[in-house]
mmCIF file of N, CA, C and O in Angstrom:
data_model
loop_
_atom_site.group_PDB
_atom_site.id
_atom_site.type_symbol
_atom_site.label_atom_id
_atom_site.label_comp_id
_atom_site.label_asym_id
_atom_site.label_seq_id
_atom_site.Cartn_x
_atom_site.Cartn_y
_atom_site.Cartn_z
ATOM 1 N N UNK A 1 120.917 28.394 111.522
ATOM 2 C CA UNK A 1 122.205 27.924 111.991
ATOM 3 C C UNK A 1 123.254 28.179 110.905
ATOM 4 O O UNK A 1 123.032 27.899 109.746
ATOM 5 N N UNK A 2 124.432 28.717 111.304
ATOM 6 C CA UNK A 2 125.463 29.043 110.315
ATOM 7 C C UNK A 2 126.095 27.793 109.701
ATOM 8 O O UNK A 2 126.193 26.757 110.345
ATOM 9 N N UNK A 3 126.471 27.939 108.453
ATOM 10 C CA UNK A 3 127.179 26.885 107.743
ATOM 11 C C UNK A 3 128.604 26.808 108.275
ATOM 12 O O UNK A 3 129.253 27.822 108.473
ATOM 13 N N UNK A 4 129.112 25.589 108.519
ATOM 14 C CA UNK A 4 130.482 25.490 108.998
ATOM 15 C C UNK A 4 130.974 24.059 109.055
ATOM 16 O O UNK A 4 130.211 23.108 109.032
ATOM 17 N N UNK A 5 132.283 23.929 109.103
ATOM 18 C CA UNK A 5 132.929 22.641 109.316
ATOM 19 C C UNK A 5 134.320 22.901 109.863
ATOM 20 O O UNK A 5 134.812 24.019 109.878
ATOM 21 N N UNK A 6 134.977 21.834 110.332
ATOM 22 C CA UNK A 6 136.376 21.933 110.724
ATOM 23 C C UNK A 6 137.076 20.637 110.367
ATOM 24 O O UNK A 6 136.471 19.571 110.343
ATOM 25 N N UNK A 7 138.373 20.769 110.071
ATOM 26 C CA UNK A 7 139.168 19.630 109.636
ATOM 27 C C UNK A 7 140.602 19.816 110.140
ATOM 28 O O UNK A 7 141.097 20.937 110.244
ATOM 29 N N UNK A 8 141.243 18.711 110.480
ATOM 30 C CA UNK A 8 142.651 18.749 110.870
ATOM 31 C C UNK A 8 143.480 18.812 109.594
ATOM 32 O O UNK A 8 143.223 18.082 108.637
ATOM 33 N N UNK A 9 144.470 19.695 109.596
ATOM 34 C CA UNK A 9 145.280 19.889 108.401
ATOM 35 C C UNK A 9 146.735 20.158 108.772
ATOM 36 O O UNK A 9 147.019 20.622 109.868
ATOM 37 N N UNK A 10 147.627 19.860 107.867
ATOM 38 C CA UNK A 10 149.035 20.196 108.085
ATOM 39 C C UNK A 10 149.411 21.492 107.382
ATOM 40 O O UNK A 10 150.518 21.976 107.518
ATOM 41 N N UNK A 11 148.474 22.069 106.623
ATOM 42 C CA UNK A 11 148.788 23.308 105.932
ATOM 43 C C UNK A 11 147.555 24.041 105.446
ATOM 44 O O UNK A 11 146.529 23.425 105.153
ATOM 45 N N UNK A 12 147.671 25.356 105.393
ATOM 46 C CA UNK A 12 146.592 26.208 104.915
ATOM 47 C C UNK A 12 147.224 27.508 104.452
ATOM 48 O O UNK A 12 148.088 28.057 105.130
ATOM 49 N N UNK A 13 146.797 28.010 103.307
ATOM 50 C CA UNK A 13 147.305 29.269 102.779
ATOM 51 C C UNK A 13 146.297 30.367 103.080
ATOM 52 O O UNK A 13 145.168 30.330 102.594
ATOM 53 N N UNK A 14 146.709 31.341 103.873
ATOM 54 C CA UNK A 14 145.855 32.487 104.210
ATOM 55 C C UNK A 14 146.223 33.630 103.266
ATOM 56 O O UNK A 14 147.216 34.324 103.469
ATOM 57 N N UNK A 15 145.405 33.831 102.249
ATOM 58 C CA UNK A 15 145.704 34.820 101.208
ATOM 59 C C UNK A 15 145.550 36.259 101.687
ATOM 60 O O UNK A 15 145.841 37.182 100.945
ATOM 61 N N UNK A 16 145.127 36.467 102.922
ATOM 62 C CA UNK A 16 145.046 37.828 103.454
ATOM 63 C C UNK A 16 146.381 38.290 104.038
ATOM 64 O O UNK A 16 146.548 39.475 104.309
ATOM 65 N N UNK A 17 147.325 37.389 104.233
ATOM 66 C CA UNK A 17 148.621 37.756 104.807
ATOM 67 C C UNK A 17 149.529 38.388 103.753
ATOM 68 O O UNK A 17 149.639 37.872 102.635
ATOM 69 N N UNK A 18 150.208 39.476 104.105
ATOM 70 C CA UNK A 18 151.126 40.124 103.156
ATOM 71 C C UNK A 18 152.227 39.186 102.639
ATOM 72 O O UNK A 18 152.587 39.267 101.464
ATOM 73 N N UNK A 19 152.746 38.303 103.475
ATOM 74 C CA UNK A 19 153.775 37.356 103.035
ATOM 75 C C UNK A 19 153.260 36.492 101.891
ATOM 76 O O UNK A 19 153.950 36.277 100.892
ATOM 77 N N UNK A 20 152.047 36.001 102.012
ATOM 78 C CA UNK A 20 151.438 35.168 100.973
ATOM 79 C C UNK A 20 151.181 35.999 99.714
ATOM 80 O O UNK A 20 151.489 35.566 98.598
ATOM 81 N N UNK A 21 150.649 37.190 99.873
ATOM 82 C CA UNK A 21 150.365 38.049 98.725
ATOM 83 C C UNK A 21 151.632 38.371 97.946
ATOM 84 O O UNK A 21 151.641 38.313 96.708
ATOM 85 N N UNK A 22 152.716 38.682 98.641
ATOM 86 C CA UNK A 22 153.996 38.961 97.968
ATOM 87 C C UNK A 22 154.523 37.737 97.258
ATOM 88 O O UNK A 22 155.040 37.826 96.136
ATOM 89 N N UNK A 23 154.410 36.569 97.890
ATOM 90 C CA UNK A 23 154.862 35.340 97.252
ATOM 91 C C UNK A 23 154.094 35.079 95.964
ATOM 92 O O UNK A 23 154.687 34.751 94.934
ATOM 93 N N UNK A 24 152.770 35.226 96.006
ATOM 94 C CA UNK A 24 151.939 34.974 94.836
ATOM 95 C C UNK A 24 152.299 35.932 93.704
ATOM 96 O O UNK A 24 152.455 35.517 92.551
ATOM 97 N N UNK A 25 152.465 37.202 94.017
ATOM 98 C CA UNK A 25 152.832 38.192 93.001
ATOM 99 C C UNK A 25 154.176 37.843 92.368
ATOM 100 O O UNK A 25 154.320 37.852 91.137
ATOM 101 N N UNK A 26 155.158 37.523 93.189
ATOM 102 C CA UNK A 26 156.482 37.173 92.670
ATOM 103 C C UNK A 26 156.466 35.871 91.879
ATOM 104 O O UNK A 26 157.154 35.739 90.872
ATOM 105 N N UNK A 27 155.681 34.893 92.328
ATOM 106 C CA UNK A 27 155.574 33.618 91.612
ATOM 107 C C UNK A 27 154.958 33.843 90.237
ATOM 108 O O UNK A 27 155.443 33.310 89.241
ATOM 109 N N UNK A 28 153.889 34.630 90.179
ATOM 110 C CA UNK A 28 153.253 34.941 88.893
ATOM 111 C C UNK A 28 154.240 35.622 87.945
ATOM 112 O O UNK A 28 154.312 35.294 86.762
ATOM 113 N N UNK A 29 154.977 36.584 88.484
ATOM 114 C CA UNK A 29 155.944 37.332 87.681
ATOM 115 C C UNK A 29 157.042 36.396 87.157
ATOM 116 O O UNK A 29 157.437 36.481 85.995
ATOM 117 N N UNK A 30 157.517 35.516 88.011
ATOM 118 C CA UNK A 30 158.639 34.632 87.645
ATOM 119 C C UNK A 30 158.213 33.507 86.696
ATOM 120 O O UNK A 30 158.920 33.182 85.756
ATOM 121 N N UNK A 31 157.055 32.889 86.974
ATOM 122 C CA UNK A 31 156.683 31.670 86.248
ATOM 123 C C UNK A 31 155.469 31.823 85.336
ATOM 124 O O UNK A 31 155.123 30.895 84.600
ATOM 125 N N UNK A 32 154.778 32.961 85.404
ATOM 126 C CA UNK A 32 153.640 33.194 84.530
ATOM 127 C C UNK A 32 152.428 32.328 84.832
ATOM 128 O O UNK A 32 151.614 32.078 83.946
ATOM 129 N N UNK A 33 152.310 31.849 86.058
ATOM 130 C CA UNK A 33 151.153 31.043 86.445
ATOM 131 C C UNK A 33 150.934 31.164 87.949
ATOM 132 O O UNK A 33 151.740 31.762 88.658
ATOM 133 N N UNK A 34 149.828 30.596 88.406
ATOM 134 C CA UNK A 34 149.481 30.650 89.819
ATOM 135 C C UNK A 34 150.267 29.594 90.604
ATOM 136 O O UNK A 34 150.489 28.494 90.097
ATOM 137 N N UNK A 35 150.683 29.916 91.829
ATOM 138 C CA UNK A 35 151.400 28.919 92.627
ATOM 139 C C UNK A 35 150.567 27.669 92.904
ATOM 140 O O UNK A 35 151.117 26.577 93.046
ATOM 141 N N UNK A 36 149.242 27.813 92.943
ATOM 142 C CA UNK A 36 148.377 26.660 93.187
ATOM 143 C C UNK A 36 148.466 25.626 92.078
ATOM 144 O O UNK A 36 148.110 24.464 92.280
ATOM 145 N N UNK A 37 148.923 26.043 90.895
ATOM 146 C CA UNK A 37 149.042 25.114 89.776
ATOM 147 C C UNK A 37 150.244 24.189 89.928
ATOM 148 O O UNK A 37 150.354 23.197 89.223
ATOM 149 N N UNK A 38 151.124 24.512 90.852
ATOM 150 C CA UNK A 38 152.299 23.684 91.105
ATOM 151 C C UNK A 38 152.158 23.022 92.474
ATOM 152 O O UNK A 38 151.981 23.694 93.489
ATOM 153 N N UNK A 39 152.245 21.730 92.493
ATOM 154 C CA UNK A 39 152.091 20.954 93.727
ATOM 155 C C UNK A 39 153.089 21.366 94.804
ATOM 156 O O UNK A 39 152.808 21.276 95.996
ATOM 157 N N UNK A 40 154.254 21.848 94.384
ATOM 158 C CA UNK A 40 155.334 22.096 95.336
ATOM 159 C C UNK A 40 155.694 23.566 95.542
ATOM 160 O O UNK A 40 156.669 23.857 96.212
ATOM 161 N N UNK A 41 154.943 24.501 94.982
ATOM 162 C CA UNK A 41 155.309 25.918 95.091
ATOM 163 C C UNK A 41 155.374 26.366 96.541
ATOM 164 O O UNK A 41 156.403 26.877 97.001
ATOM 165 N N UNK A 42 154.291 26.214 97.280
ATOM 166 C CA UNK A 42 154.260 26.652 98.672
ATOM 167 C C UNK A 42 155.140 25.774 99.550
ATOM 168 O O UNK A 42 155.870 26.270 100.417
ATOM 169 N N UNK A 43 155.095 24.480 99.323
ATOM 170 C CA UNK A 43 155.915 23.563 100.112
ATOM 171 C C UNK A 43 157.398 23.850 99.915
ATOM 172 O O UNK A 43 158.171 23.887 100.877
ATOM 173 N N UNK A 44 157.816 24.070 98.679
ATOM 174 C CA UNK A 44 159.220 24.369 98.391
ATOM 175 C C UNK A 44 159.678 25.637 99.079
ATOM 176 O O UNK A 44 160.776 25.697 99.644
ATOM 177 N N UNK A 45 158.831 26.660 99.057
ATOM 178 C CA UNK A 45 159.154 27.915 99.742
ATOM 179 C C UNK A 45 159.312 27.667 101.233
ATOM 180 O O UNK A 45 160.285 28.096 101.857
ATOM 181 N N UNK A 46 158.328 26.994 101.826
ATOM 182 C CA UNK A 46 158.338 26.785 103.275
ATOM 183 C C UNK A 46 159.524 25.957 103.751
ATOM 184 O O UNK A 46 160.190 26.303 104.722
ATOM 185 N N UNK A 47 159.795 24.863 103.077
ATOM 186 C CA UNK A 47 160.909 23.998 103.483
ATOM 187 C C UNK A 47 162.239 24.735 103.338
ATOM 188 O O UNK A 47 163.085 24.707 104.235
ATOM 189 N N UNK A 48 162.409 25.430 102.215
ATOM 190 C CA UNK A 48 163.647 26.190 102.003
ATOM 191 C C UNK A 48 163.809 27.275 103.054
ATOM 192 O O UNK A 48 164.878 27.417 103.665
ATOM 193 N N UNK A 49 162.753 28.042 103.304
ATOM 194 C CA UNK A 49 162.834 29.118 104.290
ATOM 195 C C UNK A 49 163.122 28.563 105.682
ATOM 196 O O UNK A 49 163.929 29.118 106.425
ATOM 197 N N UNK A 50 162.475 27.459 106.042
ATOM 198 C CA UNK A 50 162.680 26.870 107.363
ATOM 199 C C UNK A 50 164.151 26.517 107.581
ATOM 200 O O UNK A 50 164.752 26.895 108.586
ATOM 201 N N UNK A 51 164.743 25.809 106.623
ATOM 202 C CA UNK A 51 166.115 25.338 106.826
ATOM 203 C C UNK A 51 167.163 26.431 106.608
ATOM 204 O O UNK A 51 168.202 26.424 107.274
ATOM 205 N N UNK A 52 166.916 27.392 105.726
ATOM 206 C CA UNK A 52 167.826 28.533 105.587
ATOM 207 C C UNK A 52 167.796 29.375 106.859
ATOM 208 O O UNK A 52 168.823 29.826 107.360
ATOM 209 N N UNK A 53 166.601 29.581 107.407
ATOM 210 C CA UNK A 53 166.450 30.305 108.672
ATOM 211 C C UNK A 53 167.211 29.570 109.788
ATOM 212 O O UNK A 53 167.917 30.199 110.576
ATOM 213 N N UNK A 54 167.056 28.257 109.851
ATOM 214 C CA UNK A 54 167.758 27.464 110.867
ATOM 215 C C UNK A 54 169.271 27.595 110.717
ATOM 216 O O UNK A 54 169.984 27.816 111.703
ATOM 217 N N UNK A 55 169.752 27.487 109.508
ATOM 218 C CA UNK A 55 171.185 27.592 109.246
ATOM 219 C C UNK A 55 171.712 28.983 109.579
ATOM 220 O O UNK A 55 172.759 29.127 110.215
ATOM 221 N N UNK A 56 170.974 30.014 109.187
ATOM 222 C CA UNK A 56 171.403 31.393 109.431
ATOM 223 C C UNK A 56 171.405 31.732 110.918
ATOM 224 O O UNK A 56 172.268 32.482 111.383
ATOM 225 N N UNK A 57 170.453 31.194 111.669
ATOM 226 C CA UNK A 57 170.326 31.553 113.078
ATOM 227 C C UNK A 57 171.065 30.628 114.036
ATOM 228 O O UNK A 57 171.411 31.055 115.139
ATOM 229 N N UNK A 58 171.300 29.375 113.636
ATOM 230 C CA UNK A 58 171.920 28.413 114.549
ATOM 231 C C UNK A 58 173.191 27.781 114.001
ATOM 232 O O UNK A 58 173.809 26.970 114.681
ATOM 233 N N UNK A 59 173.559 28.122 112.771
ATOM 234 C CA UNK A 59 174.797 27.603 112.201
ATOM 235 C C UNK A 59 174.655 26.181 111.688
ATOM 236 O O UNK A 59 173.568 25.615 111.673
ATOM 237 N N UNK A 60 175.792 25.617 111.281
ATOM 238 C CA UNK A 60 175.763 24.303 110.637
ATOM 239 C C UNK A 60 175.305 23.180 111.560
ATOM 240 O O UNK A 60 174.915 22.122 111.097
ATOM 241 N N UNK A 61 175.331 23.392 112.846
ATOM 242 C CA UNK A 61 174.849 22.388 113.797
ATOM 243 C C UNK A 61 173.422 22.700 114.264
ATOM 244 O O UNK A 61 173.040 22.387 115.391
ATOM 245 N N UNK A 62 172.621 23.288 113.368
ATOM 246 C CA UNK A 62 171.268 23.696 113.738
ATOM 247 C C UNK A 62 170.402 22.529 114.187
ATOM 248 O O UNK A 62 169.407 22.720 114.874
ATOM 249 N N UNK A 63 170.787 21.309 113.821
ATOM 250 C CA UNK A 63 169.979 20.158 114.235
ATOM 251 C C UNK A 63 169.890 20.030 115.758
ATOM 252 O O UNK A 63 168.957 19.451 116.287
ATOM 253 N N UNK A 64 170.829 20.629 116.459
ATOM 254 C CA UNK A 64 170.783 20.614 117.923
ATOM 255 C C UNK A 64 169.732 21.580 118.455
ATOM 256 O O UNK A 64 169.328 21.482 119.609
ATOM 257 N N UNK A 65 169.298 22.517 117.605
ATOM 258 C CA UNK A 65 168.327 23.545 118.021
ATOM 259 C C UNK A 65 167.070 23.550 117.155
ATOM 260 O O UNK A 65 166.259 24.469 117.273
ATOM 261 N N UNK A 66 166.889 22.563 116.304
ATOM 262 C CA UNK A 66 165.792 22.588 115.325
ATOM 263 C C UNK A 66 164.422 22.683 115.988
ATOM 264 O O UNK A 66 163.480 23.195 115.390
ATOM 265 N N UNK A 67 164.309 22.276 117.224
ATOM 266 C CA UNK A 67 163.031 22.373 117.936
ATOM 267 C C UNK A 67 162.629 23.825 118.217
ATOM 268 O O UNK A 67 161.477 24.111 118.504
ATOM 269 N N UNK A 68 163.597 24.750 118.108
ATOM 270 C CA UNK A 68 163.335 26.158 118.404
ATOM 271 C C UNK A 68 163.205 27.019 117.150
ATOM 272 O O UNK A 68 162.972 28.216 117.250
ATOM 273 N N UNK A 69 163.367 26.427 115.986
ATOM 274 C CA UNK A 69 163.277 27.157 114.725
ATOM 275 C C UNK A 69 161.804 27.434 114.436
ATOM 276 O O UNK A 69 160.979 26.522 114.427
ATOM 277 N N UNK A 70 161.468 28.715 114.197
ATOM 278 C CA UNK A 70 160.061 29.070 114.020
ATOM 279 C C UNK A 70 159.887 30.279 113.098
ATOM 280 O O UNK A 70 159.356 31.303 113.507
ATOM 281 N N UNK A 71 160.292 30.185 111.830
ATOM 282 C CA UNK A 71 160.082 31.314 110.920
ATOM 283 C C UNK A 71 158.619 31.381 110.469
ATOM 284 O O UNK A 71 157.878 30.400 110.572
ATOM 285 N N UNK A 72 158.204 32.535 109.967
ATOM 286 C CA UNK A 72 156.853 32.666 109.410
ATOM 287 C C UNK A 72 156.831 31.960 108.054
ATOM 288 O O UNK A 72 157.603 32.295 107.162
ATOM 289 N N UNK A 73 155.939 31.007 107.909
ATOM 290 C CA UNK A 73 155.833 30.237 106.677
ATOM 291 C C UNK A 73 154.509 30.533 105.988
ATOM 292 O O UNK A 73 153.630 31.186 106.553
ATOM 293 N N UNK A 74 154.350 30.036 104.768
ATOM 294 C CA UNK A 74 153.167 30.340 103.974
ATOM 295 C C UNK A 74 152.050 29.324 104.183
ATOM 296 O O UNK A 74 150.931 29.683 104.501
ATOM 297 N N UNK A 75 152.341 28.063 103.992
ATOM 298 C CA UNK A 75 151.288 27.044 104.012
ATOM 299 C C UNK A 75 151.506 25.994 105.093
ATOM 300 O O UNK A 75 150.581 25.613 105.801
ATOM 301 N N UNK A 76 152.692 25.504 105.201
ATOM 302 C CA UNK A 76 152.995 24.373 106.062
ATOM 303 C C UNK A 76 153.603 24.842 107.370
ATOM 304 O O UNK A 76 154.531 25.633 107.362
ATOM 305 N N UNK A 77 153.067 24.381 108.467
ATOM 306 C CA UNK A 77 153.645 24.712 109.760
ATOM 307 C C UNK A 77 154.601 23.584 110.147
ATOM 308 O O UNK A 77 154.278 22.418 109.973
ATOM 309 N N UNK A 78 155.755 23.955 110.649
ATOM 310 C CA UNK A 78 156.746 22.948 111.011
ATOM 311 C C UNK A 78 157.213 23.159 112.439
ATOM 312 O O UNK A 78 157.606 24.263 112.813
ATOM 313 N N UNK A 79 157.113 22.113 113.211
ATOM 314 C CA UNK A 79 157.631 22.103 114.571
ATOM 315 C C UNK A 79 158.176 20.703 114.799
ATOM 316 O O UNK A 79 157.414 19.742 114.943
ATOM 317 N N UNK A 80 159.499 20.595 114.792
ATOM 318 C CA UNK A 80 160.137 19.289 114.873
ATOM 319 C C UNK A 80 160.443 18.904 116.306
ATOM 320 O O UNK A 80 160.882 19.723 117.108
ATOM 321 N N UNK A 81 160.199 17.642 116.606
ATOM 322 C CA UNK A 81 160.565 17.047 117.893
ATOM 323 C C UNK A 81 161.486 15.871 117.612
ATOM 324 O O UNK A 81 161.311 15.138 116.634
ATOM 325 N N UNK A 82 162.454 15.692 118.480
ATOM 326 C CA UNK A 82 163.379 14.567 118.339
ATOM 327 C C UNK A 82 162.643 13.267 118.674
ATOM 328 O O UNK A 82 161.885 13.216 119.628
ATOM 329 N N UNK A 83 162.861 12.244 117.867
ATOM 330 C CA UNK A 83 162.262 10.931 118.122
ATOM 331 C C UNK A 83 163.336 9.967 118.607
ATOM 332 O O UNK A 83 164.534 10.252 118.495
ATOM 333 N N UNK A 84 162.920 8.841 119.124
ATOM 334 C CA UNK A 84 163.848 7.927 119.806
ATOM 335 C C UNK A 84 164.969 7.385 118.929
ATOM 336 O O UNK A 84 166.030 7.070 119.434
ATOM 337 N N UNK A 85 164.754 7.304 117.629
ATOM 338 C CA UNK A 85 165.820 6.770 116.770
ATOM 339 C C UNK A 85 166.873 7.819 116.417
ATOM 340 O O UNK A 85 167.785 7.563 115.653
ATOM 341 N N UNK A 86 166.741 9.040 116.984
ATOM 342 C CA UNK A 86 167.722 10.092 116.750
ATOM 343 C C UNK A 86 167.326 11.075 115.677
ATOM 344 O O UNK A 86 167.954 12.111 115.511
ATOM 345 N N UNK A 87 166.265 10.782 114.934
ATOM 346 C CA UNK A 87 165.796 11.683 113.894
ATOM 347 C C UNK A 87 164.799 12.683 114.450
ATOM 348 O O UNK A 87 164.677 12.867 115.667
ATOM 349 N N UNK A 88 164.073 13.326 113.542
ATOM 350 C CA UNK A 88 163.084 14.326 113.923
ATOM 351 C C UNK A 88 161.761 14.043 113.230
ATOM 352 O O UNK A 88 161.732 13.469 112.142
ATOM 353 N N UNK A 89 160.686 14.490 113.846
ATOM 354 C CA UNK A 89 159.359 14.337 113.285
ATOM 355 C C UNK A 89 158.630 15.667 113.397
ATOM 356 O O UNK A 89 158.678 16.328 114.440
ATOM 357 N N UNK A 90 157.951 16.072 112.314
ATOM 358 C CA UNK A 90 157.138 17.279 112.361
ATOM 359 C C UNK A 90 155.843 16.935 113.092
ATOM 360 O O UNK A 90 155.083 16.079 112.658
ATOM 361 N N UNK A 91 155.595 17.609 114.201
ATOM 362 C CA UNK A 91 154.427 17.304 115.024
ATOM 363 C C UNK A 91 153.376 18.417 114.968
ATOM 364 O O UNK A 91 152.449 18.419 115.762
ATOM 365 N N UNK A 92 153.516 19.343 114.037
ATOM 366 C CA UNK A 92 152.596 20.481 113.952
ATOM 367 C C UNK A 92 151.378 20.134 113.104
ATOM 368 O O UNK A 92 151.495 19.762 111.945
ATOM 369 N N UNK A 93 150.215 20.250 113.690
ATOM 370 C CA UNK A 93 148.940 20.089 113.000
ATOM 371 C C UNK A 93 148.039 21.224 113.445
ATOM 372 O O UNK A 93 148.140 21.704 114.571
ATOM 373 N N UNK A 94 147.159 21.636 112.595
ATOM 374 C CA UNK A 94 146.236 22.717 112.920
ATOM 375 C C UNK A 94 144.817 22.287 112.590
ATOM 376 O O UNK A 94 144.599 21.354 111.818
ATOM 377 N N UNK A 95 143.867 22.993 113.157
ATOM 378 C CA UNK A 95 142.467 22.761 112.844
ATOM 379 C C UNK A 95 141.972 23.945 112.021
ATOM 380 O O UNK A 95 142.057 25.093 112.457
ATOM 381 N N UNK A 96 141.513 23.645 110.835
ATOM 382 C CA UNK A 96 140.961 24.667 109.953
ATOM 383 C C UNK A 96 139.449 24.701 110.158
ATOM 384 O O UNK A 96 138.777 23.689 109.978
ATOM 385 N N UNK A 97 138.937 25.851 110.573
ATOM 386 C CA UNK A 97 137.502 26.012 110.782
ATOM 387 C C UNK A 97 136.934 26.911 109.693
ATOM 388 O O UNK A 97 137.550 27.908 109.334
ATOM 389 N N UNK A 98 135.767 26.558 109.206
ATOM 390 C CA UNK A 98 135.061 27.394 108.238
ATOM 391 C C UNK A 98 133.693 27.695 108.829
ATOM 392 O O UNK A 98 132.950 26.801 109.206
ATOM 393 N N UNK A 99 133.410 28.973 108.970
ATOM 394 C CA UNK A 99 132.125 29.423 109.501
ATOM 395 C C UNK A 99 131.615 30.556 108.609
ATOM 396 O O UNK A 99 132.303 31.564 108.437
ATOM 397 N N UNK A 100 130.426 30.376 108.046
ATOM 398 C CA UNK A 100 129.822 31.412 107.210
ATOM 399 C C UNK A 100 130.773 31.917 106.129
ATOM 400 O O UNK A 100 130.952 33.113 105.954
ATOM 401 N N UNK A 101 131.443 31.010 105.456
ATOM 402 C CA UNK A 101 132.338 31.301 104.332
ATOM 403 C C UNK A 101 133.634 32.009 104.737
ATOM 404 O O UNK A 101 134.339 32.538 103.902
ATOM 405 N N UNK A 102 133.955 32.032 106.009
ATOM 406 C CA UNK A 102 135.225 32.582 106.491
ATOM 407 C C UNK A 102 136.044 31.460 107.100
ATOM 408 O O UNK A 102 135.510 30.610 107.821
ATOM 409 N N UNK A 103 137.339 31.479 106.828
ATOM 410 C CA UNK A 103 138.233 30.446 107.348
ATOM 411 C C UNK A 103 139.041 30.980 108.503
ATOM 412 O O UNK A 103 139.462 32.141 108.522
ATOM 413 N N UNK A 104 139.313 30.120 109.466
ATOM 414 C CA UNK A 104 140.108 30.466 110.630
ATOM 415 C C UNK A 104 140.973 29.254 110.980
ATOM 416 O O UNK A 104 140.482 28.141 111.085
ATOM 417 N N UNK A 105 142.253 29.490 111.159
ATOM 418 C CA UNK A 105 143.183 28.409 111.488
ATOM 419 C C UNK A 105 143.455 28.448 112.981
ATOM 420 O O UNK A 105 143.898 29.446 113.526
ATOM 421 N N UNK A 106 143.138 27.330 113.654
ATOM 422 C CA UNK A 106 143.408 27.202 115.092
ATOM 423 C C UNK A 106 144.664 26.384 115.279
ATOM 424 O O UNK A 106 144.886 25.404 114.589
ATOM 425 N N UNK A 107 145.465 26.776 116.222
ATOM 426 C CA UNK A 107 146.687 26.029 116.543
ATOM 427 C C UNK A 107 146.392 25.030 117.615
ATOM 428 O O UNK A 107 145.582 25.211 118.458
#
């Protein structure tokens, strides 16, 4: 029987993606260390890219369209839904599966 497990997660870094590989190379060049050594490297990239993308595509009132913002991110998936108090909540979760030493992210 193959070795495997699965876990619910809010983020996973797939190092086979060109976006991730470019980020890691640039981070190493800029800071002289691995992005994994910084708690906020991937999160900072993702949050900044998400909101810059929203601003660039929907303008200063992007909060009216934030549910439709969907840029390619590195680690954290973000999908905001409006909540009753008028704010937003990230409702994106994924299932990370590991089978025979290979990882697969299910949406």
